[in-house]
Coordinates of C-alpha atoms and ligand atoms in Angstrom, one line a residue:
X1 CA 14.4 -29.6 10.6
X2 CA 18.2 -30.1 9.7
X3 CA 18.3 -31.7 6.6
X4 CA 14.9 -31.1 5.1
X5 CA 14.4 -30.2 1.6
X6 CA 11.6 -27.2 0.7
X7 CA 10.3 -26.6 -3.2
X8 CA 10.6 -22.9 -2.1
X9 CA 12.1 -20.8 0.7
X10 CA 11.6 -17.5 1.6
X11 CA 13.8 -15.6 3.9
X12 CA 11.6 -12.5 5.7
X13 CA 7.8 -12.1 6.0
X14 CA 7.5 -8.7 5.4
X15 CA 6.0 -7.1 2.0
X16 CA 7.9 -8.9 -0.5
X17 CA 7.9 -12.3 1.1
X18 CA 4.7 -12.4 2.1
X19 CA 3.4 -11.8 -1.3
X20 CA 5.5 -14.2 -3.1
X21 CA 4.3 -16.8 -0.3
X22 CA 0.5 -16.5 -0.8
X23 CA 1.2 -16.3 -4.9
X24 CA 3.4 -19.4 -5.2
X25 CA 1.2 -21.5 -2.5
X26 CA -1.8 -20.7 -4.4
X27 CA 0.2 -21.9 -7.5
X28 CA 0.6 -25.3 -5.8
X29 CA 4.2 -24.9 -4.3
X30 CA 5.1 -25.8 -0.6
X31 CA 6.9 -22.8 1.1
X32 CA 8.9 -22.6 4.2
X33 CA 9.3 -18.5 5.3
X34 CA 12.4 -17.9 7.5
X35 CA 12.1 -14.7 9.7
X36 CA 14.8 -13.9 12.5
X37 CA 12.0 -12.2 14.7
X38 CA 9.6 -13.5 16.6
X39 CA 6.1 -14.9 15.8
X40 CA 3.9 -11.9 17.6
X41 CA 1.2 -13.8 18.3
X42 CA 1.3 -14.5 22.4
X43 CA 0.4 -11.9 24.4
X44 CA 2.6 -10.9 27.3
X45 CA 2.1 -10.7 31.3
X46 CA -0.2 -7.9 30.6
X47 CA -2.4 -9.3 28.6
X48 CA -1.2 -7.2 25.0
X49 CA 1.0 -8.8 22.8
X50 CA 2.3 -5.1 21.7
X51 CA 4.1 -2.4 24.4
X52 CA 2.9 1.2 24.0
X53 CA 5.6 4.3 22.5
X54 CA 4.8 5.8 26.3
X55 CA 6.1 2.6 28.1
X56 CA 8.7 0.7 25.9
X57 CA 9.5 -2.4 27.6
X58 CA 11.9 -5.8 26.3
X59 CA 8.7 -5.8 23.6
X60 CA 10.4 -2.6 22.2
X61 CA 13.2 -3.0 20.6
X62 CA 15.6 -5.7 18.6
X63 CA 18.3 -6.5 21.2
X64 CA 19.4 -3.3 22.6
X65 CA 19.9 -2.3 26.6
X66 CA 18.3 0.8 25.5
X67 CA 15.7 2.1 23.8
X68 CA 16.5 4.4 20.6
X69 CA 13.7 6.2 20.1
X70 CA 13.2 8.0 16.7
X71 CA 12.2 11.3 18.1
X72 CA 14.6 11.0 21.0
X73 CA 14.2 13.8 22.7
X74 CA 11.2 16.1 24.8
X75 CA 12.0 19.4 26.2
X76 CA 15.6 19.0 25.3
X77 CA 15.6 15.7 27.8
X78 CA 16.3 12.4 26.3
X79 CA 13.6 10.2 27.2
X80 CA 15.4 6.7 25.8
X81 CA 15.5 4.7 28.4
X82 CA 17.2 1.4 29.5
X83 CA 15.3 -2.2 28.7
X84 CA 16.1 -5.9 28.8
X85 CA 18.1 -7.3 25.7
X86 CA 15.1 -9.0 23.8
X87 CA 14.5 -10.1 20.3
X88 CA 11.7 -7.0 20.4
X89 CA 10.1 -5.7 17.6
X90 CA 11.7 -2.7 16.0
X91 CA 15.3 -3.2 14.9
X92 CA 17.4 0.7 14.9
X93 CA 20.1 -0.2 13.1
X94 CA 23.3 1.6 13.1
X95 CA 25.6 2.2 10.5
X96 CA 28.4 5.4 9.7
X97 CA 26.5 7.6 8.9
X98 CA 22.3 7.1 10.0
X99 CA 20.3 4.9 11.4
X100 CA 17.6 2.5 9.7
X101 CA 14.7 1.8 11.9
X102 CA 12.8 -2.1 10.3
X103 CA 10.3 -4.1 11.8
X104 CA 11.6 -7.4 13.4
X105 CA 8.9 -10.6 13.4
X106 CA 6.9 -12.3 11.1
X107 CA 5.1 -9.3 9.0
X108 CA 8.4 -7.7 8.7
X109 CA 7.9 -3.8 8.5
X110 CA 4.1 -4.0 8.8
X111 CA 3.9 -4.7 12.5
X112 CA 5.3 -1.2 13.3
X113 CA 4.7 0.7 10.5
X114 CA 2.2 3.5 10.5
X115 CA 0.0 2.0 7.9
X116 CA 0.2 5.1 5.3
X117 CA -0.8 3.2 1.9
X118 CA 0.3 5.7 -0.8
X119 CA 0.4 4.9 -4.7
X120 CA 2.7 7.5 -6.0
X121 CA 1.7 9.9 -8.6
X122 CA 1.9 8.4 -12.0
X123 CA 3.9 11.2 -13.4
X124 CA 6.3 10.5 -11.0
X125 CA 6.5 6.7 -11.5
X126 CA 9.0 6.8 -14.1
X127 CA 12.1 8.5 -11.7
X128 CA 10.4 5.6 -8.9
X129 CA 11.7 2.2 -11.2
X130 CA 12.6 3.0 -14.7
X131 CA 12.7 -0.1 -16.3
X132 CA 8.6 -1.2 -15.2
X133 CA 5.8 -0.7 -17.6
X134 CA 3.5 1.6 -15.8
X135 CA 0.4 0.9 -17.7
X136 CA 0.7 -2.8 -16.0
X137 CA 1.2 -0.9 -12.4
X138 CA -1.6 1.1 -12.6
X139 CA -3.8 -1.1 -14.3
X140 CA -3.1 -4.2 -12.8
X141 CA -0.6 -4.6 -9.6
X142 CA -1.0 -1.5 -7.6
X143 CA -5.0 -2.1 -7.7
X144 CA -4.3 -5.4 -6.6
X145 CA -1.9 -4.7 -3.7
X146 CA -4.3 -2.2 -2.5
X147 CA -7.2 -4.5 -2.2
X148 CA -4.8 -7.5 -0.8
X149 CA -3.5 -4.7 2.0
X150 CA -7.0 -3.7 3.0
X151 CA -6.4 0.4 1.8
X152 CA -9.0 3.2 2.9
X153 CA -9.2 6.1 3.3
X154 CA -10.6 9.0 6.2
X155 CA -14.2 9.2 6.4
X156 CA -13.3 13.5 5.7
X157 CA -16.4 14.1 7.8
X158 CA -15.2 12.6 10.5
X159 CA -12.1 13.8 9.7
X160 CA -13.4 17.8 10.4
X161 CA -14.8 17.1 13.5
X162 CA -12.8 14.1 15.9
X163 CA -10.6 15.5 18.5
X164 CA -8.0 13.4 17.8
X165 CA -7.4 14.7 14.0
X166 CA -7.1 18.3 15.6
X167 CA -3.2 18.0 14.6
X168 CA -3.7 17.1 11.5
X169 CA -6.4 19.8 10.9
X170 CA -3.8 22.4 12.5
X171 CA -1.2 21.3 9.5
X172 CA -4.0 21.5 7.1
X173 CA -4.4 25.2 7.8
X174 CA -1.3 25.8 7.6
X175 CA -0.5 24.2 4.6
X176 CA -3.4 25.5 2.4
X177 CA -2.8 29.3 3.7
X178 CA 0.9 29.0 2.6
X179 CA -0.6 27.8 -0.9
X180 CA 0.4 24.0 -0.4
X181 CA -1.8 21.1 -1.7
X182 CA -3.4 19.4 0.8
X183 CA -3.9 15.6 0.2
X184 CA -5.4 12.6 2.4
X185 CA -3.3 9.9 2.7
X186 CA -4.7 6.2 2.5
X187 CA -3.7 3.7 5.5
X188 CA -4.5 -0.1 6.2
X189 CA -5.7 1.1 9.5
X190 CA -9.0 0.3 9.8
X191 CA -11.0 3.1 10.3
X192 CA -14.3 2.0 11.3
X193 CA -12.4 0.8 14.0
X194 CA -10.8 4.1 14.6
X195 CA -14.1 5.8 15.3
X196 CA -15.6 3.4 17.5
X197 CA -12.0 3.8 19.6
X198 CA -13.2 7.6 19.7
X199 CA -16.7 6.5 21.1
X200 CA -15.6 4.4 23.9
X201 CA -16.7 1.1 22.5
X202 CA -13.3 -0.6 21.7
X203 CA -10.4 -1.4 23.6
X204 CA -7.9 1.6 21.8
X205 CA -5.0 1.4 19.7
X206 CA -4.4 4.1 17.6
X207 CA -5.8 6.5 20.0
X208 CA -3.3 5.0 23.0
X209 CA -0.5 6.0 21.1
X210 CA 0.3 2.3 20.2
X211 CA 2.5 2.6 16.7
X212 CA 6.3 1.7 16.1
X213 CA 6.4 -1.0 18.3
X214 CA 3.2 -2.6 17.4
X215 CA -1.1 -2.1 17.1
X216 CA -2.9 -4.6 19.5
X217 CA -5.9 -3.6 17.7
X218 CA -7.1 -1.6 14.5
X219 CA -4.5 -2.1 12.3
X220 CA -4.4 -4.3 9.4
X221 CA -0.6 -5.8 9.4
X222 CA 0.6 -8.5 6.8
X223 CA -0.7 -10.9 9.7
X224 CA -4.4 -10.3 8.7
X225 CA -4.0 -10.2 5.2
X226 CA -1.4 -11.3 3.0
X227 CA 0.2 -13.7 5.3
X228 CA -3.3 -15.2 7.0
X229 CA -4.9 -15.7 3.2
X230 CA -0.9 -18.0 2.7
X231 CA -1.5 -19.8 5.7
X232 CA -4.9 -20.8 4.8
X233 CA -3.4 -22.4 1.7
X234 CA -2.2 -25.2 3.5
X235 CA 0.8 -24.6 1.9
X236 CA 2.7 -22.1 3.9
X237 CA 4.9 -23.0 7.5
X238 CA 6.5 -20.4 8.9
X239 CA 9.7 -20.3 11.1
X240 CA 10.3 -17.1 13.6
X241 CA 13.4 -16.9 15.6
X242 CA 15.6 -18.1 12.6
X243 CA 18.0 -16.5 10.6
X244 CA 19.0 -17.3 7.2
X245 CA 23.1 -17.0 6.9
X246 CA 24.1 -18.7 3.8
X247 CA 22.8 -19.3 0.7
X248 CA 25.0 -21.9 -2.2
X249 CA 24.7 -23.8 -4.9
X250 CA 24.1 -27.3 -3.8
X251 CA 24.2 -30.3 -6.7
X252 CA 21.5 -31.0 -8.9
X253 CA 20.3 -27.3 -9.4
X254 CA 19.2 -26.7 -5.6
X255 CA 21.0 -24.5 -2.9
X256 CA 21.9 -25.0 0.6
X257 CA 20.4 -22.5 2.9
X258 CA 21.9 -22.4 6.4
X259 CA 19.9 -21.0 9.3
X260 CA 20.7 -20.2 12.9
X261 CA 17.9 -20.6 15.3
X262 CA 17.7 -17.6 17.9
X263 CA 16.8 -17.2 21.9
X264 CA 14.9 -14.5 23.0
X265 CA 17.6 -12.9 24.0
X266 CA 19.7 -13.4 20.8
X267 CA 22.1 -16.1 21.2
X268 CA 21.9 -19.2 18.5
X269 CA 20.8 -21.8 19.7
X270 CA 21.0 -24.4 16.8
X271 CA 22.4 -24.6 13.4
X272 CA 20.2 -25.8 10.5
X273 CA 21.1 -26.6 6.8
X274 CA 18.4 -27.2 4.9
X275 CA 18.0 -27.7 0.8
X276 CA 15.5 -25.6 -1.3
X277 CA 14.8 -25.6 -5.5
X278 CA 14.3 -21.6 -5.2
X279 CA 15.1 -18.8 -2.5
X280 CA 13.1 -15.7 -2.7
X281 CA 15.4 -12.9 -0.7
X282 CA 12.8 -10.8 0.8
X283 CA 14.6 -9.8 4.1
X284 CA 14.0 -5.9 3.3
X285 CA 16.4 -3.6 1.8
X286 CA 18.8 -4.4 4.2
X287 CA 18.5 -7.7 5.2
X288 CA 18.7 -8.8 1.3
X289 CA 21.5 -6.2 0.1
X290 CA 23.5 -7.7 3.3
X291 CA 22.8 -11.0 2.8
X292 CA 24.3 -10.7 -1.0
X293 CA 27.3 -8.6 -0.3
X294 CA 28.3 -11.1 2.0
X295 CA 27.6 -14.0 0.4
X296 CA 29.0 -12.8 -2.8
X297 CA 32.5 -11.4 -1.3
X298 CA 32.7 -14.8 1.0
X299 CA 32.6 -17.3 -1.7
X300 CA 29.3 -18.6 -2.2
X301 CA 27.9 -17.0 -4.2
X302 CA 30.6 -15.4 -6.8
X303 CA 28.9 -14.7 -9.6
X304 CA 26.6 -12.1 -8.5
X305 CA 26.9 -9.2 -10.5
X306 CA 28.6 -6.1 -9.4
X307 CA 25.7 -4.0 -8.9
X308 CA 24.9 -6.0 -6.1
X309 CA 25.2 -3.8 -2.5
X310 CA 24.7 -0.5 -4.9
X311 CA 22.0 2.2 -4.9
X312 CA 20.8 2.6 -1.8
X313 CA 19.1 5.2 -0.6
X314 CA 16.8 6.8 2.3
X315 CA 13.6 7.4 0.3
X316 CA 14.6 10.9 1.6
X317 CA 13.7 10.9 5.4
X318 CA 13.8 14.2 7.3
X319 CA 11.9 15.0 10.6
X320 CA 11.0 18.4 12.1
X321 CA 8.7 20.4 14.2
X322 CA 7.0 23.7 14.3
X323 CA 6.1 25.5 17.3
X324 CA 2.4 26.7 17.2
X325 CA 1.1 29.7 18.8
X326 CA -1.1 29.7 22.0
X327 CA -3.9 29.6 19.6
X328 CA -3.6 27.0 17.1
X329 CA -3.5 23.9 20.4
X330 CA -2.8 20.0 18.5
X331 CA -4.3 18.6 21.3
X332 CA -3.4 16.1 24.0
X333 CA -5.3 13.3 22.1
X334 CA -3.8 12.2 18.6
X335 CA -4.3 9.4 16.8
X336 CA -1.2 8.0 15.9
X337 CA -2.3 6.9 12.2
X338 CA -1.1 9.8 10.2
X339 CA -4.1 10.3 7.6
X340 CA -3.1 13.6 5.3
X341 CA 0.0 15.2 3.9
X342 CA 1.7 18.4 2.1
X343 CA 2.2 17.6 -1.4
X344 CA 5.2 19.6 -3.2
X345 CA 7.0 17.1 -4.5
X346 CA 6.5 18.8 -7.9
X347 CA 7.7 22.0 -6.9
X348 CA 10.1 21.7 -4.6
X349 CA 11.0 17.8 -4.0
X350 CA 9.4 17.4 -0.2
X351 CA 6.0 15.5 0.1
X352 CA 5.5 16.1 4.1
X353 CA 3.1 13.9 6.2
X354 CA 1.5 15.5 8.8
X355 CA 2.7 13.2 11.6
X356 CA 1.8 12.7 14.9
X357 CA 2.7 13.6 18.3
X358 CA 1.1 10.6 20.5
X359 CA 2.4 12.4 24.0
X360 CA -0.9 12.6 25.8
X361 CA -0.7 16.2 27.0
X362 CA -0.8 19.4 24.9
X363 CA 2.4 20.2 23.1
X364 CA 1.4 23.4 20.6
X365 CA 4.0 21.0 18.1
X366 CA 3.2 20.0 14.5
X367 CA 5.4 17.3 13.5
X368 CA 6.2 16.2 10.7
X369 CA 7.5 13.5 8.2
X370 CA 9.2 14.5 5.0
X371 CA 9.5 12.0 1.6
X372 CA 12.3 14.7 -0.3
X373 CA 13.9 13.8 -3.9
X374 CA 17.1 13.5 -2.6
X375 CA 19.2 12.2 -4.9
X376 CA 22.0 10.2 -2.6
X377 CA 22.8 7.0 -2.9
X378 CA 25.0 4.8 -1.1
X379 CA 26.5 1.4 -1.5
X380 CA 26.9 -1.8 0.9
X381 CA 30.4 -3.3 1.1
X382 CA 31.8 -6.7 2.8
X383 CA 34.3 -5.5 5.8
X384 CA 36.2 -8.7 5.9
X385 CA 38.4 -7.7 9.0
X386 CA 34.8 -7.0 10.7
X387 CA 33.2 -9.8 9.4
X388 CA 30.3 -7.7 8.4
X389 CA 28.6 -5.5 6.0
X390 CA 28.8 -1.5 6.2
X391 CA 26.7 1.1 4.0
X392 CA 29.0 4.2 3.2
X393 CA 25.6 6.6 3.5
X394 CA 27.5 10.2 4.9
X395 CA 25.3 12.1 7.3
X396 CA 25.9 15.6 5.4
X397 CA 24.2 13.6 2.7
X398 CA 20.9 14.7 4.1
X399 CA 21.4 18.1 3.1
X400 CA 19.9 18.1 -0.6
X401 CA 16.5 16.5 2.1
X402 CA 16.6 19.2 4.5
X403 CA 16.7 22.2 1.9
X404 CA 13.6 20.5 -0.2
X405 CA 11.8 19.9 3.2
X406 CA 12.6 23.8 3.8
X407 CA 10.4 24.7 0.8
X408 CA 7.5 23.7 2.5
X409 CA 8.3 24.7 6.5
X410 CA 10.3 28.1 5.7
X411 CA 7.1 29.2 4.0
X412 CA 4.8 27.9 6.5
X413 CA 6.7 29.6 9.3
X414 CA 7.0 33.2 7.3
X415 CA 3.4 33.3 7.1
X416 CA 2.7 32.2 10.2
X417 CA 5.1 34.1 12.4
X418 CA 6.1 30.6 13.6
X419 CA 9.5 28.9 14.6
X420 CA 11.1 25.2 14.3
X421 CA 11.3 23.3 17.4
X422 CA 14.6 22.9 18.1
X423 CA 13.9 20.7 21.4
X424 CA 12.8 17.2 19.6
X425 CA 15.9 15.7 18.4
X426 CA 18.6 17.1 20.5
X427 CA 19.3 20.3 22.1
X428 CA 18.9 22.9 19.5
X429 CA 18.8 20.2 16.9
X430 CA 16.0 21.5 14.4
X431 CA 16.2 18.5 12.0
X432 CA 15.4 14.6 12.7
X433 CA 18.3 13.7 9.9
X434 CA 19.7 10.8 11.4
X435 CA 17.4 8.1 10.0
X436 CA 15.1 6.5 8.1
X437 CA 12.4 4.6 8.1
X438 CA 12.4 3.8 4.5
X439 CA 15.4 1.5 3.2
X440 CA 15.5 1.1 -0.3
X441 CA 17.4 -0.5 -3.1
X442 CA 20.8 -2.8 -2.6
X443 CA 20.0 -4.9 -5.0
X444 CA 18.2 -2.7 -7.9
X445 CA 16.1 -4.5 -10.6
X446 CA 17.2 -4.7 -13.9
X447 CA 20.8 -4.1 -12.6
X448 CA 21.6 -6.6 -9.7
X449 CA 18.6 -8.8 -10.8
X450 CA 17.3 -8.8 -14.1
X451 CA 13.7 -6.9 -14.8
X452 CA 11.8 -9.2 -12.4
X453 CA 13.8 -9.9 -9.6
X454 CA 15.5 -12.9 -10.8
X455 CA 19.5 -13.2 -10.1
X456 CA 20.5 -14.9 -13.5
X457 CA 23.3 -16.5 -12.6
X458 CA 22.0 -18.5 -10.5
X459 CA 19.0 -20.2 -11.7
X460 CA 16.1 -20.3 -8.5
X461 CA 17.6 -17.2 -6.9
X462 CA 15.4 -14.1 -6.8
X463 CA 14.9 -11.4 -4.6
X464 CA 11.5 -9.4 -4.2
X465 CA 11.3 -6.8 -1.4
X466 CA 12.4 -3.4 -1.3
X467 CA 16.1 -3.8 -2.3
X468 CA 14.6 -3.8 -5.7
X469 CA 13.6 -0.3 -6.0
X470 CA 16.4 1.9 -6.6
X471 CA 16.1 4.8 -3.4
X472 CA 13.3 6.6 -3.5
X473 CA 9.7 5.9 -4.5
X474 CA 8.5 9.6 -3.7
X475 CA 5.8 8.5 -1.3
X476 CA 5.6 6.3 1.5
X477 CA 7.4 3.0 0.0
X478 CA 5.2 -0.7 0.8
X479 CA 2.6 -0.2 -1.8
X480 CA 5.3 0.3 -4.2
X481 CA 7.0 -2.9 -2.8
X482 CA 3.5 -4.8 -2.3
X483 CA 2.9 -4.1 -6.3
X484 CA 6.2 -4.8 -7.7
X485 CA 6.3 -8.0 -5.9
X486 CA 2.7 -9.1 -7.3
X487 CA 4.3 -8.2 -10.7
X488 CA 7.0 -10.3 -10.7
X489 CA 5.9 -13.1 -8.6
X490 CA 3.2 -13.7 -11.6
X491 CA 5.5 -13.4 -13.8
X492 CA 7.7 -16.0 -12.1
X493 CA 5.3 -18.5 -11.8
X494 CA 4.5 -18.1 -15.3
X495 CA 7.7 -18.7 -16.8
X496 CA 10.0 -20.4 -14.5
X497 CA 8.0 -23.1 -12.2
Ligands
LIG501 P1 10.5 -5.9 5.5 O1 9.1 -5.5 5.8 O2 11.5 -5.1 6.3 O3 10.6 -7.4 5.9 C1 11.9 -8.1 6.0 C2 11.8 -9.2 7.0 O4 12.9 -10.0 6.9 C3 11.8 -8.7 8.4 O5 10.7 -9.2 9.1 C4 13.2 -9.1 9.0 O6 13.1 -9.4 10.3 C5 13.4 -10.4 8.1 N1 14.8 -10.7 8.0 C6 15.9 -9.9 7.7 N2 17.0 -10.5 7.6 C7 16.7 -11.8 7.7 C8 17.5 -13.0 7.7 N3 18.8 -13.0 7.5 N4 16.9 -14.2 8.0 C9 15.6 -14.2 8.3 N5 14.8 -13.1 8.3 C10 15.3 -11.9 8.0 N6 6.0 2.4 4.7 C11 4.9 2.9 4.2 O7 4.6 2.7 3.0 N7 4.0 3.6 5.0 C12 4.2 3.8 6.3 O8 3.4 4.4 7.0 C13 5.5 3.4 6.9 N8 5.8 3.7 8.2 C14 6.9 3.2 8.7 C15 7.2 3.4 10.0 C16 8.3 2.8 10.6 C17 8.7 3.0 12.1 C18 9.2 1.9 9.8 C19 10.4 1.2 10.4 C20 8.9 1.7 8.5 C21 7.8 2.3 7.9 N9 7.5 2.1 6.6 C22 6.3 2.6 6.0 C23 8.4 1.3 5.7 C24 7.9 -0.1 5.4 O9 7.5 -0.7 6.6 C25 9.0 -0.8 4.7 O10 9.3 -0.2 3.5 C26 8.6 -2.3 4.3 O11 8.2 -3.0 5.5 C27 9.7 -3.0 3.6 O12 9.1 -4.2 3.1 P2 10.1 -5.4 2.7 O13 9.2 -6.5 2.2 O14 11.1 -4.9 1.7 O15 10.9 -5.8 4.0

């Protein structure tokens, strides 16, 4: 309520937030989470709380008439189509120069993710945050974020022979006969599950095409792990539907926090000011690196150092497709968990999942996802006559993505006498380069924040999600976020509380 006073608030439940909730509950501190989306725990007319990619409904997306589907086009026909303005659950936001697709709703980015789990390399770690011992990572938070997030892996023999992995099999072959490593790829999806969808004895998730705009079954979402094991502290209330706006100094060393409650159809219904000890910004890359540009530009927060709203970047998001010949099918049933990848990051900058194409009838396509070392960055900036934030990201900036991707599907094609699609994205539009999936960085640590998320000059300010990490972590990013977090969450409650 109005007026109320919390030792600790935390504004987002996805990766980040979630973490520090369960870490500073179990530490014996009461925690209020703020998310602006909605609770997803109420199932609709039909019985599923989650809509289907094939049948987007007002579940779909974050207050749009229309949907904005990633891969937006079939054939060279657009299949968006239009939908009731409703707080749904993926948010595609717009700005210049792409689009950043984020998960709306308490579990943040894990309710629509695809569950790929991915440590980076080690050797790699050092370009990923450069100022983070990685002895402690490996030894210590990544092992733990992986057992917290419920990791595993493919059973590989079940892998070889289920119908649905017949994609993923196809970009295997094609990968190791152009000489590419071949690597499974972890996932939260729980895979017992997946097999007993393929036997007929579960109601199906991953093999109904359900992904980006939720799993009603199978996968394990910060709902069933990080964010069930806070509730069952005792300690932890949650909010949905309410949107943190300001954040300020108040006297005696706490801040205000103001907070619009939200209809389901995205109009503000109340205004709330409540008065916490510490804030933990965890509202993703963008929400946070918003959040600070704003508040620092507006006045209420002045002192935030001017590397806040900097180094952002895509974690290197391309999309393409390959047309197959007659004889290499995908099949009309795939699993839309991705489970394996092309590694040549090394070599040529492009780590490639082997994505799916959940259409339900044979396309002959092999889609797929690229993680490329490219080395844009862009910054956030208050537009005062526009009363909002913009990110300067330039859609030729994709270009240093598209050529690394290109090291790994210009070979593949050469030796297979194969083609892009040039049908998926637009009419002869070979490359998906409007968008990401993975927003990084905004406020980087050890620059905005100092080397564990705190914002120094103000004492009880921190922010712990993926605004942290400066761009790129060379692999799929919420591991990466999930450890960080648990790193300097302890590190937090050791020393500050
Ligand atoms: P988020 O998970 O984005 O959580 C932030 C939360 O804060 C959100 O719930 C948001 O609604 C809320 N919020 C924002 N602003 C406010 C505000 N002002 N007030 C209150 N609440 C607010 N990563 C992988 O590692 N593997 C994958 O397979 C993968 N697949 C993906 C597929 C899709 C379609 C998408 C969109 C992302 C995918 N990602 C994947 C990326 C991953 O989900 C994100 O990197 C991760 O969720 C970011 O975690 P976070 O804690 O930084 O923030």
């Amino acid at each position: 309520p109005s007026g109320a006073h919390v030792p600790a608030l935390v504004i987002g439940t996805g990766y980040g937030g979630a973490v520090a909730a369960l870490r500073l509950a179990q530490a014996g501190v009461d925690v209020h989470m703020i998310e602006m989306g909605m609770a997803w725990d109420t199932p609709g007319s039909d019985g599923k709380i989650f809509c289907n990619t094939r049948e987007p409904d007002y579940r779909s997306y974050w207050l749009r008439t229309r949907t904005k589907a990633p891969l937006n086009y079939f054939l060279g026909f657009p299949i968006d189509r239009d939908i009731p303005r409703h707080t749904g659950i993926l948010d595609a936001e717009e700005f210049g120069g792409i689009t950043v697709y984020q998960g709306r709703g308490v579990g943040g980015g894990s309710l629509v993710n695809g569950g790929m789990a991915v440590t980076p390399r080690r050797e790699n770690f050092g370009a990923v945050l450069p100022s983070v011992n990685p002895d402690e990572m490996y030894n210590v938070y990544y092992p733990r974020a992986n057992a917290e997030l419920g990791v595993g892996v493919i059973d590989p023999a079940w892998f070889d022979s289920t119908a649905c992995y017949q994609y993923a099999r196809v970009g295997r072959k094609h990968a190791q006969r152009s000489g590419f490593p071949f690597v499974f790829v972890p996932d939260v999806y729980d895979w017992d599950y997946m097999k007993q969808e393929a036997a007929g004895a579960v109601p199906k998730s991953a093999l109904a095409g359900e992904i980006l705009y939720g799993n009603n079954h199978g996968k394990k979402s910060l709902q069933q792990t990080y964010l069930a094991r806070a509730r069952a502290t005792g300690r932890v209330a949650v909010s949905p539907l309410h949107k943190v706006t300001s954040v300020a100094p108040a006297s005696g060393g706490r801040y205000t926090v103001v907070i619009e409650q939200l209809s389901t159809t995205g109009a503000v219904t109340a205004t709330k000011t409540v008065t916490a000890d510490r804030v933990f910004f965890a509202a993703g890359s963008v929400g946070t690196s918003k959040l600070l540009v704003k508040l620092k530009a507006t006045g209420a927060l002045p002192g935030l150092n001017g590397e806040v709203g900097r180094g952002w970047g895509d974690n290197g998001n391309v999309m393409c497709g390959r047309a197959n010949h007659m004889w290499d099918p995908t099949g009309a049933l795939q699993s839309s968990i991705p489970c394996c990848g092309i590694d040549n990051w090394a070599a040529g900058g492009a780590f490639a999942e082997v994505a799916p194409l959940p259409t339900g009838i044979e396309t002959y396509a092999s889609f797929y996802l690229s993680i490329t070392n490219n080395p844009n960055r862009a910054q956030f900036s208050w537009n005062a006559a526009a009363g909002r934030v913009d990110l300067n990201w330039q859609a030729a900036w994709k270009q240093p993505s598209i050529t690394m991707a290109k090291t790994i599907f210009d070979k593949i094609n050469s030796k297979e006498g194969t083609i892009y699609r040039t049908d998926l994205f637009g009419v002869y539009k070979i490359w998906g380069d409007h968008l990401t999936y993975h927003p990084l960085g905004g406020a980087v640590l050890n620059k905005a924040t100092d080397n564990y998320g705190r914002l120094t000059a103000y004492p009880g300010l921190y922010v712990i999600d993926g605004a942290l990490i400066p761009g790129n972590t060379s692999v799929n990013p919420f591991v990466t976020i999930t450890a960080l977090a648990e790193r300097n969450i302890e590190k937090i409650i050791a020393t500050d509380l």
